[in-house]
JSON list of C-alpha atoms in Angstrom, two decimals:
[
{"chain": "B", "resi": 10, "resn": "MET", "atom": "CA", "xyz": [-0.12, 0.67, 0.07]},
{"chain": "B", "resi": 11, "resn": "ILE", "atom": "CA", "xyz": [2.89, 2.62, 0.98]},
{"chain": "B", "resi": 12, "resn": "VAL", "atom": "CA", "xyz": [4.80, 1.39, -2.23]},
{"chain": "B", "resi": 13, "resn": "GLU", "atom": "CA", "xyz": [1.80, 2.07, -4.41]},
{"chain": "B", "resi": 14, "resn": "HIS", "atom": "CA", "xyz": [1.15, 5.62, -2.57]},
{"chain": "B", "resi": 15, "resn": "ILE", "atom": "CA", "xyz": [4.65, 6.54, -2.89]},
{"chain": "B", "resi": 16, "resn": "ALA", "atom": "CA", "xyz": [4.43, 5.56, -6.74]},
{"chain": "B", "resi": 17, "resn": "ASN", "atom": "CA", "xyz": [1.42, 7.47, -7.39]},
{"chain": "B", "resi": 18, "resn": "LEU", "atom": "CA", "xyz": [2.80, 10.56, -6.07]},
{"chain": "B", "resi": 19, "resn": "ARG", "atom": "CA", "xyz": [5.51, 10.52, -8.20]},
{"chain": "B", "resi": 20, "resn": "GLU", "atom": "CA", "xyz": [3.26, 10.14, -11.00]},
{"chain": "B", "resi": 21, "resn": "LYS", "atom": "CA", "xyz": [1.78, 13.46, -10.06]},
{"chain": "B", "resi": 22, "resn": "VAL", "atom": "CA", "xyz": [4.85, 15.17, -9.82]},
{"chain": "B", "resi": 23, "resn": "ASP", "atom": "CA", "xyz": [6.19, 13.96, -13.21]},
{"chain": "B", "resi": 24, "resn": "GLU", "atom": "CA", "xyz": [2.84, 15.00, -14.57]},
{"chain": "B", "resi": 25, "resn": "VAL", "atom": "CA", "xyz": [3.37, 18.75, -13.49]},
{"chain": "B", "resi": 26, "resn": "GLN", "atom": "CA", "xyz": [6.72, 18.80, -14.22]},
{"chain": "B", "resi": 27, "resn": "ASN", "atom": "CA", "xyz": [6.57, 17.00, -17.75]},
{"chain": "B", "resi": 28, "resn": "GLU", "atom": "CA", "xyz": [3.16, 18.76, -19.04]},
{"chain": "B", "resi": 29, "resn": "GLY", "atom": "CA", "xyz": [3.33, 20.28, -22.30]},
{"chain": "B", "resi": 30, "resn": "PRO", "atom": "CA", "xyz": [0.96, 22.05, -24.73]},
{"chain": "B", "resi": 31, "resn": "ALA", "atom": "CA", "xyz": [-1.39, 19.55, -26.77]},
{"chain": "B", "resi": 32, "resn": "ASP", "atom": "CA", "xyz": [0.25, 20.92, -30.05]},
{"chain": "B", "resi": 33, "resn": "THR", "atom": "CA", "xyz": [3.67, 19.67, -29.25]},
{"chain": "B", "resi": 34, "resn": "ASP", "atom": "CA", "xyz": [5.65, 16.79, -28.19]},
{"chain": "B", "resi": 35, "resn": "MET", "atom": "CA", "xyz": [8.11, 18.98, -26.40]},
{"chain": "B", "resi": 36, "resn": "PRO", "atom": "CA", "xyz": [7.59, 18.77, -22.63]},
{"chain": "B", "resi": 37, "resn": "ILE", "atom": "CA", "xyz": [8.17, 22.11, -20.89]},
{"chain": "B", "resi": 38, "resn": "ARG", "atom": "CA", "xyz": [9.63, 21.73, -16.99]},
{"chain": "B", "resi": 39, "resn": "ARG", "atom": "CA", "xyz": [8.02, 23.34, -14.56]},
{"chain": "B", "resi": 40, "resn": "PRO", "atom": "CA", "xyz": [9.46, 25.06, -11.22]},
{"chain": "B", "resi": 41, "resn": "VAL", "atom": "CA", "xyz": [10.46, 22.51, -8.98]},
{"chain": "B", "resi": 42, "resn": "ASN", "atom": "CA", "xyz": [8.44, 24.26, -6.45]},
{"chain": "B", "resi": 43, "resn": "GLU", "atom": "CA", "xyz": [5.24, 23.80, -8.13]},
{"chain": "B", "resi": 44, "resn": "ALA", "atom": "CA", "xyz": [6.00, 19.89, -8.41]},
{"chain": "B", "resi": 45, "resn": "ASN", "atom": "CA", "xyz": [6.53, 20.29, -4.64]},
{"chain": "B", "resi": 46, "resn": "LEU", "atom": "CA", "xyz": [3.30, 21.92, -4.05]},
{"chain": "B", "resi": 47, "resn": "VAL", "atom": "CA", "xyz": [1.47, 19.24, -5.79]},
{"chain": "B", "resi": 48, "resn": "ALA", "atom": "CA", "xyz": [3.16, 16.40, -3.95]},
{"chain": "B", "resi": 49, "resn": "SER", "atom": "CA", "xyz": [2.46, 18.59, -0.67]},
{"chain": "B", "resi": 50, "resn": "ARG", "atom": "CA", "xyz": [-0.81, 18.76, -1.32]},
{"chain": "B", "resi": 51, "resn": "ALA", "atom": "CA", "xyz": [-1.42, 14.89, -2.21]},
{"chain": "B", "resi": 52, "resn": "ARG", "atom": "CA", "xyz": [0.14, 14.12, 1.39]},
{"chain": "B", "resi": 53, "resn": "LEU", "atom": "CA", "xyz": [-3.37, 15.42, 2.71]},
{"chain": "B", "resi": 54, "resn": "PRO", "atom": "CA", "xyz": [-6.80, 14.50, 2.65]},
{"chain": "B", "resi": 55, "resn": "PRO", "atom": "CA", "xyz": [-9.67, 16.59, 1.68]},
{"chain": "B", "resi": 56, "resn": "LEU", "atom": "CA", "xyz": [-9.23, 20.15, 2.87]},
{"chain": "B", "resi": 57, "resn": "ALA", "atom": "CA", "xyz": [-11.68, 22.07, 5.21]},
{"chain": "B", "resi": 58, "resn": "ARG", "atom": "CA", "xyz": [-12.62, 25.04, 2.90]},
{"chain": "B", "resi": 59, "resn": "ALA", "atom": "CA", "xyz": [-12.94, 28.54, 4.21]},
{"chain": "B", "resi": 60, "resn": "GLY", "atom": "CA", "xyz": [-16.11, 29.95, 3.86]},
{"chain": "B", "resi": 61, "resn": "GLY", "atom": "CA", "xyz": [-19.22, 31.72, 5.09]},
{"chain": "B", "resi": 62, "resn": "PRO", "atom": "CA", "xyz": [-19.49, 35.56, 6.35]},
{"chain": "B", "resi": 63, "resn": "SER", "atom": "CA", "xyz": [-16.37, 37.35, 7.18]},
{"chain": "B", "resi": 64, "resn": "THR", "atom": "CA", "xyz": [-14.80, 36.89, 10.66]},
{"chain": "B", "resi": 65, "resn": "SER", "atom": "CA", "xyz": [-15.04, 40.73, 11.02]},
{"chain": "B", "resi": 66, "resn": "HIS", "atom": "CA", "xyz": [-13.00, 42.43, 13.92]},
{"chain": "B", "resi": 67, "resn": "VAL", "atom": "CA", "xyz": [-12.37, 39.83, 16.17]},
{"chain": "B", "resi": 68, "resn": "GLU", "atom": "CA", "xyz": [-10.08, 40.80, 19.10]},
{"chain": "B", "resi": 69, "resn": "GLY", "atom": "CA", "xyz": [-8.60, 38.85, 22.11]},
{"chain": "B", "resi": 70, "resn": "ALA", "atom": "CA", "xyz": [-5.91, 37.80, 24.54]},
{"chain": "B", "resi": 71, "resn": "ILE", "atom": "CA", "xyz": [-4.11, 34.62, 23.89]},
{"chain": "B", "resi": 72, "resn": "GLY", "atom": "CA", "xyz": [-1.38, 33.59, 26.21]},
{"chain": "B", "resi": 73, "resn": "GLY", "atom": "CA", "xyz": [-2.09, 34.69, 29.82]},
{"chain": "B", "resi": 74, "resn": "MET", "atom": "CA", "xyz": [0.79, 32.21, 31.18]},
{"chain": "B", "resi": 75, "resn": "VAL", "atom": "CA", "xyz": [4.10, 33.05, 32.28]},
{"chain": "B", "resi": 76, "resn": "ALA", "atom": "CA", "xyz": [6.43, 30.01, 32.42]},
{"chain": "B", "resi": 77, "resn": "LEU", "atom": "CA", "xyz": [8.14, 29.71, 35.60]},
{"chain": "B", "resi": 78, "resn": "TYR", "atom": "CA", "xyz": [10.36, 26.63, 35.72]},
{"chain": "B", "resi": 79, "resn": "THR", "atom": "CA", "xyz": [11.59, 24.98, 38.99]},
{"chain": "B", "resi": 80, "resn": "ALA", "atom": "CA", "xyz": [14.21, 22.89, 36.98]},
{"chain": "B", "resi": 81, "resn": "THR", "atom": "CA", "xyz": [16.85, 24.39, 34.55]},
{"chain": "B", "resi": 82, "resn": "ASP", "atom": "CA", "xyz": [17.09, 21.02, 32.63]},
{"chain": "B", "resi": 83, "resn": "PRO", "atom": "CA", "xyz": [14.89, 21.65, 29.55]},
{"chain": "B", "resi": 84, "resn": "ARG", "atom": "CA", "xyz": [13.87, 18.06, 29.30]},
{"chain": "B", "resi": 85, "resn": "VAL", "atom": "CA", "xyz": [11.80, 18.46, 32.83]},
{"chain": "B", "resi": 86, "resn": "GLN", "atom": "CA", "xyz": [10.60, 21.69, 32.10]},
{"chain": "B", "resi": 87, "resn": "ALA", "atom": "CA", "xyz": [8.97, 20.28, 29.00]},
{"chain": "B", "resi": 88, "resn": "VAL", "atom": "CA", "xyz": [6.57, 18.34, 31.15]},
{"chain": "B", "resi": 89, "resn": "SER", "atom": "CA", "xyz": [6.58, 20.59, 34.36]},
{"chain": "B", "resi": 90, "resn": "LEU", "atom": "CA", "xyz": [3.59, 22.45, 33.05]},
{"chain": "B", "resi": 91, "resn": "GLY", "atom": "CA", "xyz": [-0.08, 22.14, 32.58]},
{"chain": "B", "resi": 92, "resn": "PHE", "atom": "CA", "xyz": [-1.97, 18.52, 32.52]},
{"chain": "B", "resi": 93, "resn": "PRO", "atom": "CA", "xyz": [-2.29, 15.47, 29.92]},
{"chain": "B", "resi": 94, "resn": "ILE", "atom": "CA", "xyz": [-4.39, 15.85, 27.17]},
{"chain": "B", "resi": 95, "resn": "SER", "atom": "CA", "xyz": [-5.67, 13.23, 24.59]},
{"chain": "B", "resi": 96, "resn": "ILE", "atom": "CA", "xyz": [-6.96, 14.59, 21.28]},
{"chain": "B", "resi": 97, "resn": "HIS", "atom": "CA", "xyz": [-9.16, 12.45, 19.46]},
{"chain": "B", "resi": 98, "resn": "PRO", "atom": "CA", "xyz": [-8.77, 10.23, 16.94]},
{"chain": "B", "resi": 99, "resn": "LEU", "atom": "CA", "xyz": [-5.15, 9.68, 17.07]},
{"chain": "B", "resi": 100, "resn": "ARG", "atom": "CA", "xyz": [-4.76, 10.37, 20.95]},
{"chain": "B", "resi": 101, "resn": "THR", "atom": "CA", "xyz": [-1.22, 11.66, 20.30]},
{"chain": "B", "resi": 102, "resn": "PRO", "atom": "CA", "xyz": [0.67, 10.44, 23.53]},
{"chain": "B", "resi": 103, "resn": "ASN", "atom": "CA", "xyz": [2.44, 13.08, 26.09]},
{"chain": "B", "resi": 104, "resn": "ALA", "atom": "CA", "xyz": [0.36, 16.00, 24.48]},
{"chain": "B", "resi": 105, "resn": "ARG", "atom": "CA", "xyz": [-0.32, 18.49, 27.43]},
{"chain": "B", "resi": 106, "resn": "GLY", "atom": "CA", "xyz": [-2.35, 21.20, 27.93]},
{"chain": "B", "resi": 107, "resn": "SER", "atom": "CA", "xyz": [-3.08, 24.19, 30.49]},
{"chain": "B", "resi": 108, "resn": "ILE", "atom": "CA", "xyz": [-6.01, 26.72, 31.50]},
{"chain": "B", "resi": 109, "resn": "SER", "atom": "CA", "xyz": [-5.43, 30.13, 31.10]},
{"chain": "B", "resi": 110, "resn": "THR", "atom": "CA", "xyz": [-7.69, 32.66, 33.08]},
{"chain": "B", "resi": 111, "resn": "GLY", "atom": "CA", "xyz": [-6.27, 35.50, 31.69]},
{"chain": "B", "resi": 112, "resn": "SER", "atom": "CA", "xyz": [-6.86, 34.40, 28.13]},
{"chain": "B", "resi": 113, "resn": "ASP", "atom": "CA", "xyz": [-10.09, 35.58, 26.30]},
{"chain": "B", "resi": 114, "resn": "GLU", "atom": "CA", "xyz": [-9.83, 32.42, 23.65]},
{"chain": "B", "resi": 115, "resn": "SER", "atom": "CA", "xyz": [-8.69, 29.46, 23.61]},
{"chain": "B", "resi": 116, "resn": "ALA", "atom": "CA", "xyz": [-5.44, 28.42, 21.37]},
{"chain": "B", "resi": 117, "resn": "LEU", "atom": "CA", "xyz": [-3.99, 25.31, 19.95]},
{"chain": "B", "resi": 118, "resn": "ASP", "atom": "CA", "xyz": [-0.31, 25.03, 18.75]},
{"chain": "B", "resi": 119, "resn": "PHE", "atom": "CA", "xyz": [0.08, 25.28, 14.97]},
{"chain": "B", "resi": 120, "resn": "ARG", "atom": "CA", "xyz": [2.68, 22.06, 14.87]},
{"chain": "B", "resi": 121, "resn": "PHE", "atom": "CA", "xyz": [1.03, 20.01, 17.41]},
{"chain": "B", "resi": 122, "resn": "LEU", "atom": "CA", "xyz": [-1.96, 20.00, 15.02]},
{"chain": "B", "resi": 123, "resn": "ARG", "atom": "CA", "xyz": [-0.05, 18.45, 12.44]},
{"chain": "B", "resi": 124, "resn": "LEU", "atom": "CA", "xyz": [1.31, 15.82, 14.91]},
{"chain": "B", "resi": 125, "resn": "ALA", "atom": "CA", "xyz": [-1.89, 15.25, 15.88]},
{"chain": "B", "resi": 126, "resn": "GLY", "atom": "CA", "xyz": [-3.25, 14.52, 12.31]},
{"chain": "B", "resi": 127, "resn": "LEU", "atom": "CA", "xyz": [-5.67, 17.43, 12.12]},
{"chain": "B", "resi": 128, "resn": "LEU", "atom": "CA", "xyz": [-4.23, 20.06, 9.85]},
{"chain": "B", "resi": 129, "resn": "HIS", "atom": "CA", "xyz": [-6.82, 19.42, 7.44]},
{"chain": "B", "resi": 130, "resn": "LYS", "atom": "CA", "xyz": [-9.96, 20.01, 9.45]},
{"chain": "B", "resi": 131, "resn": "MET", "atom": "CA", "xyz": [-8.25, 23.60, 9.98]},
{"chain": "B", "resi": 132, "resn": "ILE", "atom": "CA", "xyz": [-10.37, 26.57, 8.62]},
{"chain": "B", "resi": 133, "resn": "PRO", "atom": "CA", "xyz": [-7.38, 29.27, 7.28]},
{"chain": "B", "resi": 134, "resn": "LEU", "atom": "CA", "xyz": [-8.13, 32.64, 7.73]},
{"chain": "B", "resi": 135, "resn": "ARG", "atom": "CA", "xyz": [-8.74, 34.76, 4.65]},
{"chain": "B", "resi": 136, "resn": "ASP", "atom": "CA", "xyz": [-6.89, 37.74, 3.33]},
{"chain": "B", "resi": 137, "resn": "GLY", "atom": "CA", "xyz": [-9.09, 40.74, 3.27]},
{"chain": "B", "resi": 138, "resn": "VAL", "atom": "CA", "xyz": [-12.08, 38.96, 4.70]},
{"chain": "B", "resi": 139, "resn": "ASP", "atom": "CA", "xyz": [-11.38, 37.68, 8.23]},
{"chain": "B", "resi": 140, "resn": "ASP", "atom": "CA", "xyz": [-9.70, 40.13, 10.53]},
{"chain": "B", "resi": 141, "resn": "VAL", "atom": "CA", "xyz": [-8.60, 38.22, 13.80]},
{"chain": "B", "resi": 142, "resn": "ARG", "atom": "CA", "xyz": [-6.46, 40.12, 16.27]},
{"chain": "B", "resi": 143, "resn": "MET", "atom": "CA", "xyz": [-4.98, 38.72, 19.40]},
{"chain": "B", "resi": 144, "resn": "GLN", "atom": "CA", "xyz": [-2.54, 39.84, 21.86]},
{"chain": "B", "resi": 145, "resn": "ALA", "atom": "CA", "xyz": [-0.26, 38.00, 24.71]},
{"chain": "B", "resi": 146, "resn": "LEU", "atom": "CA", "xyz": [0.05, 38.62, 28.14]},
{"chain": "B", "resi": 147, "resn": "ASP", "atom": "CA", "xyz": [2.68, 41.46, 27.74]},
{"chain": "B", "resi": 148, "resn": "GLY", "atom": "CA", "xyz": [0.29, 43.20, 25.11]},
{"chain": "B", "resi": 149, "resn": "SER", "atom": "CA", "xyz": [2.66, 42.09, 22.40]},
{"chain": "B", "resi": 150, "resn": "PRO", "atom": "CA", "xyz": [0.28, 40.97, 18.98]},
{"chain": "B", "resi": 151, "resn": "VAL", "atom": "CA", "xyz": [0.01, 36.95, 18.48]},
{"chain": "B", "resi": 152, "resn": "ALA", "atom": "CA", "xyz": [1.15, 36.47, 15.05]},
{"chain": "B", "resi": 153, "resn": "PRO", "atom": "CA", "xyz": [0.37, 34.73, 13.04]},
{"chain": "B", "resi": 154, "resn": "ILE", "atom": "CA", "xyz": [-2.80, 33.49, 13.45]},
{"chain": "B", "resi": 155, "resn": "TYR", "atom": "CA", "xyz": [-2.88, 30.41, 11.39]},
{"chain": "B", "resi": 156, "resn": "GLY", "atom": "CA", "xyz": [-7.04, 30.00, 11.54]},
{"chain": "B", "resi": 157, "resn": "ARG", "atom": "CA", "xyz": [-9.66, 27.89, 13.77]},
{"chain": "B", "resi": 158, "resn": "VAL", "atom": "CA", "xyz": [-10.03, 24.51, 14.28]},
{"chain": "B", "resi": 159, "resn": "THR", "atom": "CA", "xyz": [-12.49, 22.40, 16.35]},
{"chain": "B", "resi": 160, "resn": "VAL", "atom": "CA", "xyz": [-11.28, 19.26, 17.95]},
{"chain": "B", "resi": 161, "resn": "VAL", "atom": "CA", "xyz": [-12.82, 16.58, 20.51]},
{"chain": "B", "resi": 162, "resn": "PHE", "atom": "CA", "xyz": [-10.43, 15.86, 23.41]},
{"chain": "B", "resi": 163, "resn": "ASP", "atom": "CA", "xyz": [-10.60, 14.35, 27.02]},
{"chain": "B", "resi": 164, "resn": "VAL", "atom": "CA", "xyz": [-9.14, 16.07, 29.82]},
{"chain": "B", "resi": 165, "resn": "GLN", "atom": "CA", "xyz": [-9.07, 15.72, 33.52]},
{"chain": "B", "resi": 166, "resn": "GLY", "atom": "CA", "xyz": [-11.68, 13.12, 33.52]},
{"chain": "B", "resi": 167, "resn": "TYR", "atom": "CA", "xyz": [-14.18, 14.72, 30.56]},
{"chain": "B", "resi": 168, "resn": "GLU", "atom": "CA", "xyz": [-14.73, 14.90, 26.84]},
{"chain": "B", "resi": 169, "resn": "PHE", "atom": "CA", "xyz": [-15.27, 18.22, 25.37]},
{"chain": "B", "resi": 170, "resn": "GLU", "atom": "CA", "xyz": [-15.43, 19.68, 21.83]},
{"chain": "B", "resi": 171, "resn": "HIS", "atom": "CA", "xyz": [-14.31, 23.08, 21.53]},
{"chain": "B", "resi": 172, "resn": "THR", "atom": "CA", "xyz": [-13.04, 25.44, 18.78]},
{"chain": "B", "resi": 173, "resn": "PHE", "atom": "CA", "xyz": [-9.30, 26.95, 18.87]},
{"chain": "B", "resi": 174, "resn": "TRP", "atom": "CA", "xyz": [-7.40, 29.68, 17.31]},
{"chain": "B", "resi": 175, "resn": "VAL", "atom": "CA", "xyz": [-4.58, 28.12, 15.48]},
{"chain": "B", "resi": 176, "resn": "VAL", "atom": "CA", "xyz": [-0.91, 29.80, 16.71]},
{"chain": "B", "resi": 177, "resn": "ASN", "atom": "CA", "xyz": [2.59, 29.08, 17.67]},
{"chain": "B", "resi": 178, "resn": "LEU", "atom": "CA", "xyz": [1.81, 28.99, 21.59]},
{"chain": "B", "resi": 179, "resn": "GLY", "atom": "CA", "xyz": [5.78, 29.22, 22.51]},
{"chain": "B", "resi": 180, "resn": "VAL", "atom": "CA", "xyz": [5.31, 27.55, 25.67]},
{"chain": "B", "resi": 181, "resn": "PRO", "atom": "CA", "xyz": [5.73, 23.74, 26.31]},
{"chain": "B", "resi": 182, "resn": "VAL", "atom": "CA", "xyz": [1.96, 23.10, 26.02]},
{"chain": "B", "resi": 183, "resn": "ASP", "atom": "CA", "xyz": [0.02, 21.98, 23.03]},
{"chain": "B", "resi": 184, "resn": "MET", "atom": "CA", "xyz": [-3.47, 23.23, 23.96]},
{"chain": "B", "resi": 185, "resn": "GLN", "atom": "CA", "xyz": [-4.65, 26.63, 26.07]},
{"chain": "B", "resi": 186, "resn": "LEU", "atom": "CA", "xyz": [-7.98, 26.60, 27.49]},
{"chain": "B", "resi": 187, "resn": "GLY", "atom": "CA", "xyz": [-9.34, 30.24, 28.03]},
{"chain": "B", "resi": 188, "resn": "SER", "atom": "CA", "xyz": [-12.18, 32.03, 29.25]},
{"chain": "B", "resi": 189, "resn": "ASP", "atom": "CA", "xyz": [-14.30, 30.91, 26.31]},
{"chain": "B", "resi": 190, "resn": "PHE", "atom": "CA", "xyz": [-13.98, 27.44, 27.02]},
{"chain": "B", "resi": 191, "resn": "LEU", "atom": "CA", "xyz": [-14.69, 27.88, 30.86]},
{"chain": "B", "resi": 192, "resn": "VAL", "atom": "CA", "xyz": [-18.31, 29.46, 30.29]},
{"chain": "B", "resi": 193, "resn": "LYS", "atom": "CA", "xyz": [-19.26, 26.92, 27.53]},
{"chain": "B", "resi": 194, "resn": "PHE", "atom": "CA", "xyz": [-18.78, 24.06, 29.48]},
{"chain": "B", "resi": 195, "resn": "GLU", "atom": "CA", "xyz": [-19.38, 25.78, 32.93]},
{"chain": "B", "resi": 196, "resn": "ILE", "atom": "CA", "xyz": [-15.94, 24.78, 34.39]},
{"chain": "B", "resi": 197, "resn": "SER", "atom": "CA", "xyz": [-15.46, 25.02, 38.07]},
{"chain": "B", "resi": 198, "resn": "LEU", "atom": "CA", "xyz": [-11.89, 25.15, 39.15]},
{"chain": "B", "resi": 199, "resn": "GLY", "atom": "CA", "xyz": [-9.72, 24.09, 41.69]},
{"chain": "B", "resi": 200, "resn": "PHE", "atom": "CA", "xyz": [-6.02, 25.38, 42.19]},
{"chain": "B", "resi": 201, "resn": "GLY", "atom": "CA", "xyz": [-2.93, 22.69, 42.54]},
{"chain": "B", "resi": 202, "resn": "PRO", "atom": "CA", "xyz": [0.51, 23.17, 42.25]},
{"chain": "B", "resi": 203, "resn": "TRP", "atom": "CA", "xyz": [0.81, 23.16, 38.74]},
{"chain": "B", "resi": 204, "resn": "GLY", "atom": "CA", "xyz": [-2.56, 25.92, 37.99]},
{"chain": "B", "resi": 205, "resn": "GLY", "atom": "CA", "xyz": [-6.22, 25.19, 37.37]},
{"chain": "B", "resi": 206, "resn": "GLN", "atom": "CA", "xyz": [-7.75, 21.84, 37.88]},
{"chain": "B", "resi": 207, "resn": "ILE", "atom": "CA", "xyz": [-10.96, 20.88, 36.63]},
{"chain": "B", "resi": 208, "resn": "SER", "atom": "CA", "xyz": [-13.42, 19.80, 39.75]},
{"chain": "B", "resi": 209, "resn": "SER", "atom": "CA", "xyz": [-16.57, 19.84, 37.38]},
{"chain": "B", "resi": 210, "resn": "ALA", "atom": "CA", "xyz": [-17.97, 20.64, 34.11]},
{"chain": "B", "resi": 211, "resn": "ASP", "atom": "CA", "xyz": [-21.11, 20.20, 31.97]},
{"chain": "B", "resi": 212, "resn": "ALA", "atom": "CA", "xyz": [-19.29, 17.53, 29.76]},
{"chain": "B", "resi": 213, "resn": "LYS", "atom": "CA", "xyz": [-19.53, 14.02, 29.45]},
{"chain": "B", "resi": 214, "resn": "LYS", "atom": "CA", "xyz": [-17.09, 12.05, 31.91]},
{"chain": "B", "resi": 215, "resn": "VAL", "atom": "CA", "xyz": [-14.27, 9.99, 30.81]},
{"chain": "B", "resi": 216, "resn": "ARG", "atom": "CA", "xyz": [-11.61, 7.96, 32.23]},
{"chain": "B", "resi": 217, "resn": "LYS", "atom": "CA", "xyz": [-9.03, 10.56, 33.58]},
{"chain": "B", "resi": 218, "resn": "LEU", "atom": "CA", "xyz": [-5.57, 10.51, 32.01]},
{"chain": "B", "resi": 219, "resn": "GLU", "atom": "CA", "xyz": [-2.59, 9.40, 34.25]},
{"chain": "B", "resi": 220, "resn": "ASP", "atom": "CA", "xyz": [0.29, 12.27, 33.99]},
{"chain": "B", "resi": 221, "resn": "ILE", "atom": "CA", "xyz": [3.01, 10.22, 33.11]},
{"chain": "B", "resi": 222, "resn": "TYR", "atom": "CA", "xyz": [5.18, 10.39, 30.31]},
{"chain": "B", "resi": 223, "resn": "VAL", "atom": "CA", "xyz": [4.81, 7.62, 27.72]},
{"chain": "B", "resi": 224, "resn": "LEU", "atom": "CA", "xyz": [7.46, 5.70, 26.47]},
{"chain": "B", "resi": 225, "resn": "GLN", "atom": "CA", "xyz": [5.82, 2.97, 24.45]}
]
């Protein structure tokens, strides 16, 4: 199956590189970057399309969290914030999230979206149509904002479906849950040594994730 897929991919690249006009046998060698675009697109399933009314003048805050580490080892820092999350359907291990009461909006990290197999679900922002502006805790603009995506995920014993803005979070968590999430699901919070903990929510209960680093 994999060999057949690679062969089909190569055929598509060859078609783009060697396609010529109908009245001649002389092939036209197209730029490699165009062939690469075709090959890259072929790796993805059908993409969600941006459509509908414009997202006009949306403003909010993302990133109401400051990373304060008790360890200097970056390996320890990477698992010192937040709590484990499990995003459907791949349930990528070692993913982490955090609750940020200082954020108006919830955000998902762009690179994690790719690893979680949900890149094709993201609806990109449209130039000149969608006006979305976010700022970080220090007032600096959050850019780029790649788009928005709706995902199903488990966290702290509950299953949720929520829409996120897709950005580069810049901290060692993959998901940041903001005030929009807390209000939508009527979240009651407690606070532990590592920040906000969900004590109750208007959501389906599931098995609580164990906070360990998965090796296999």
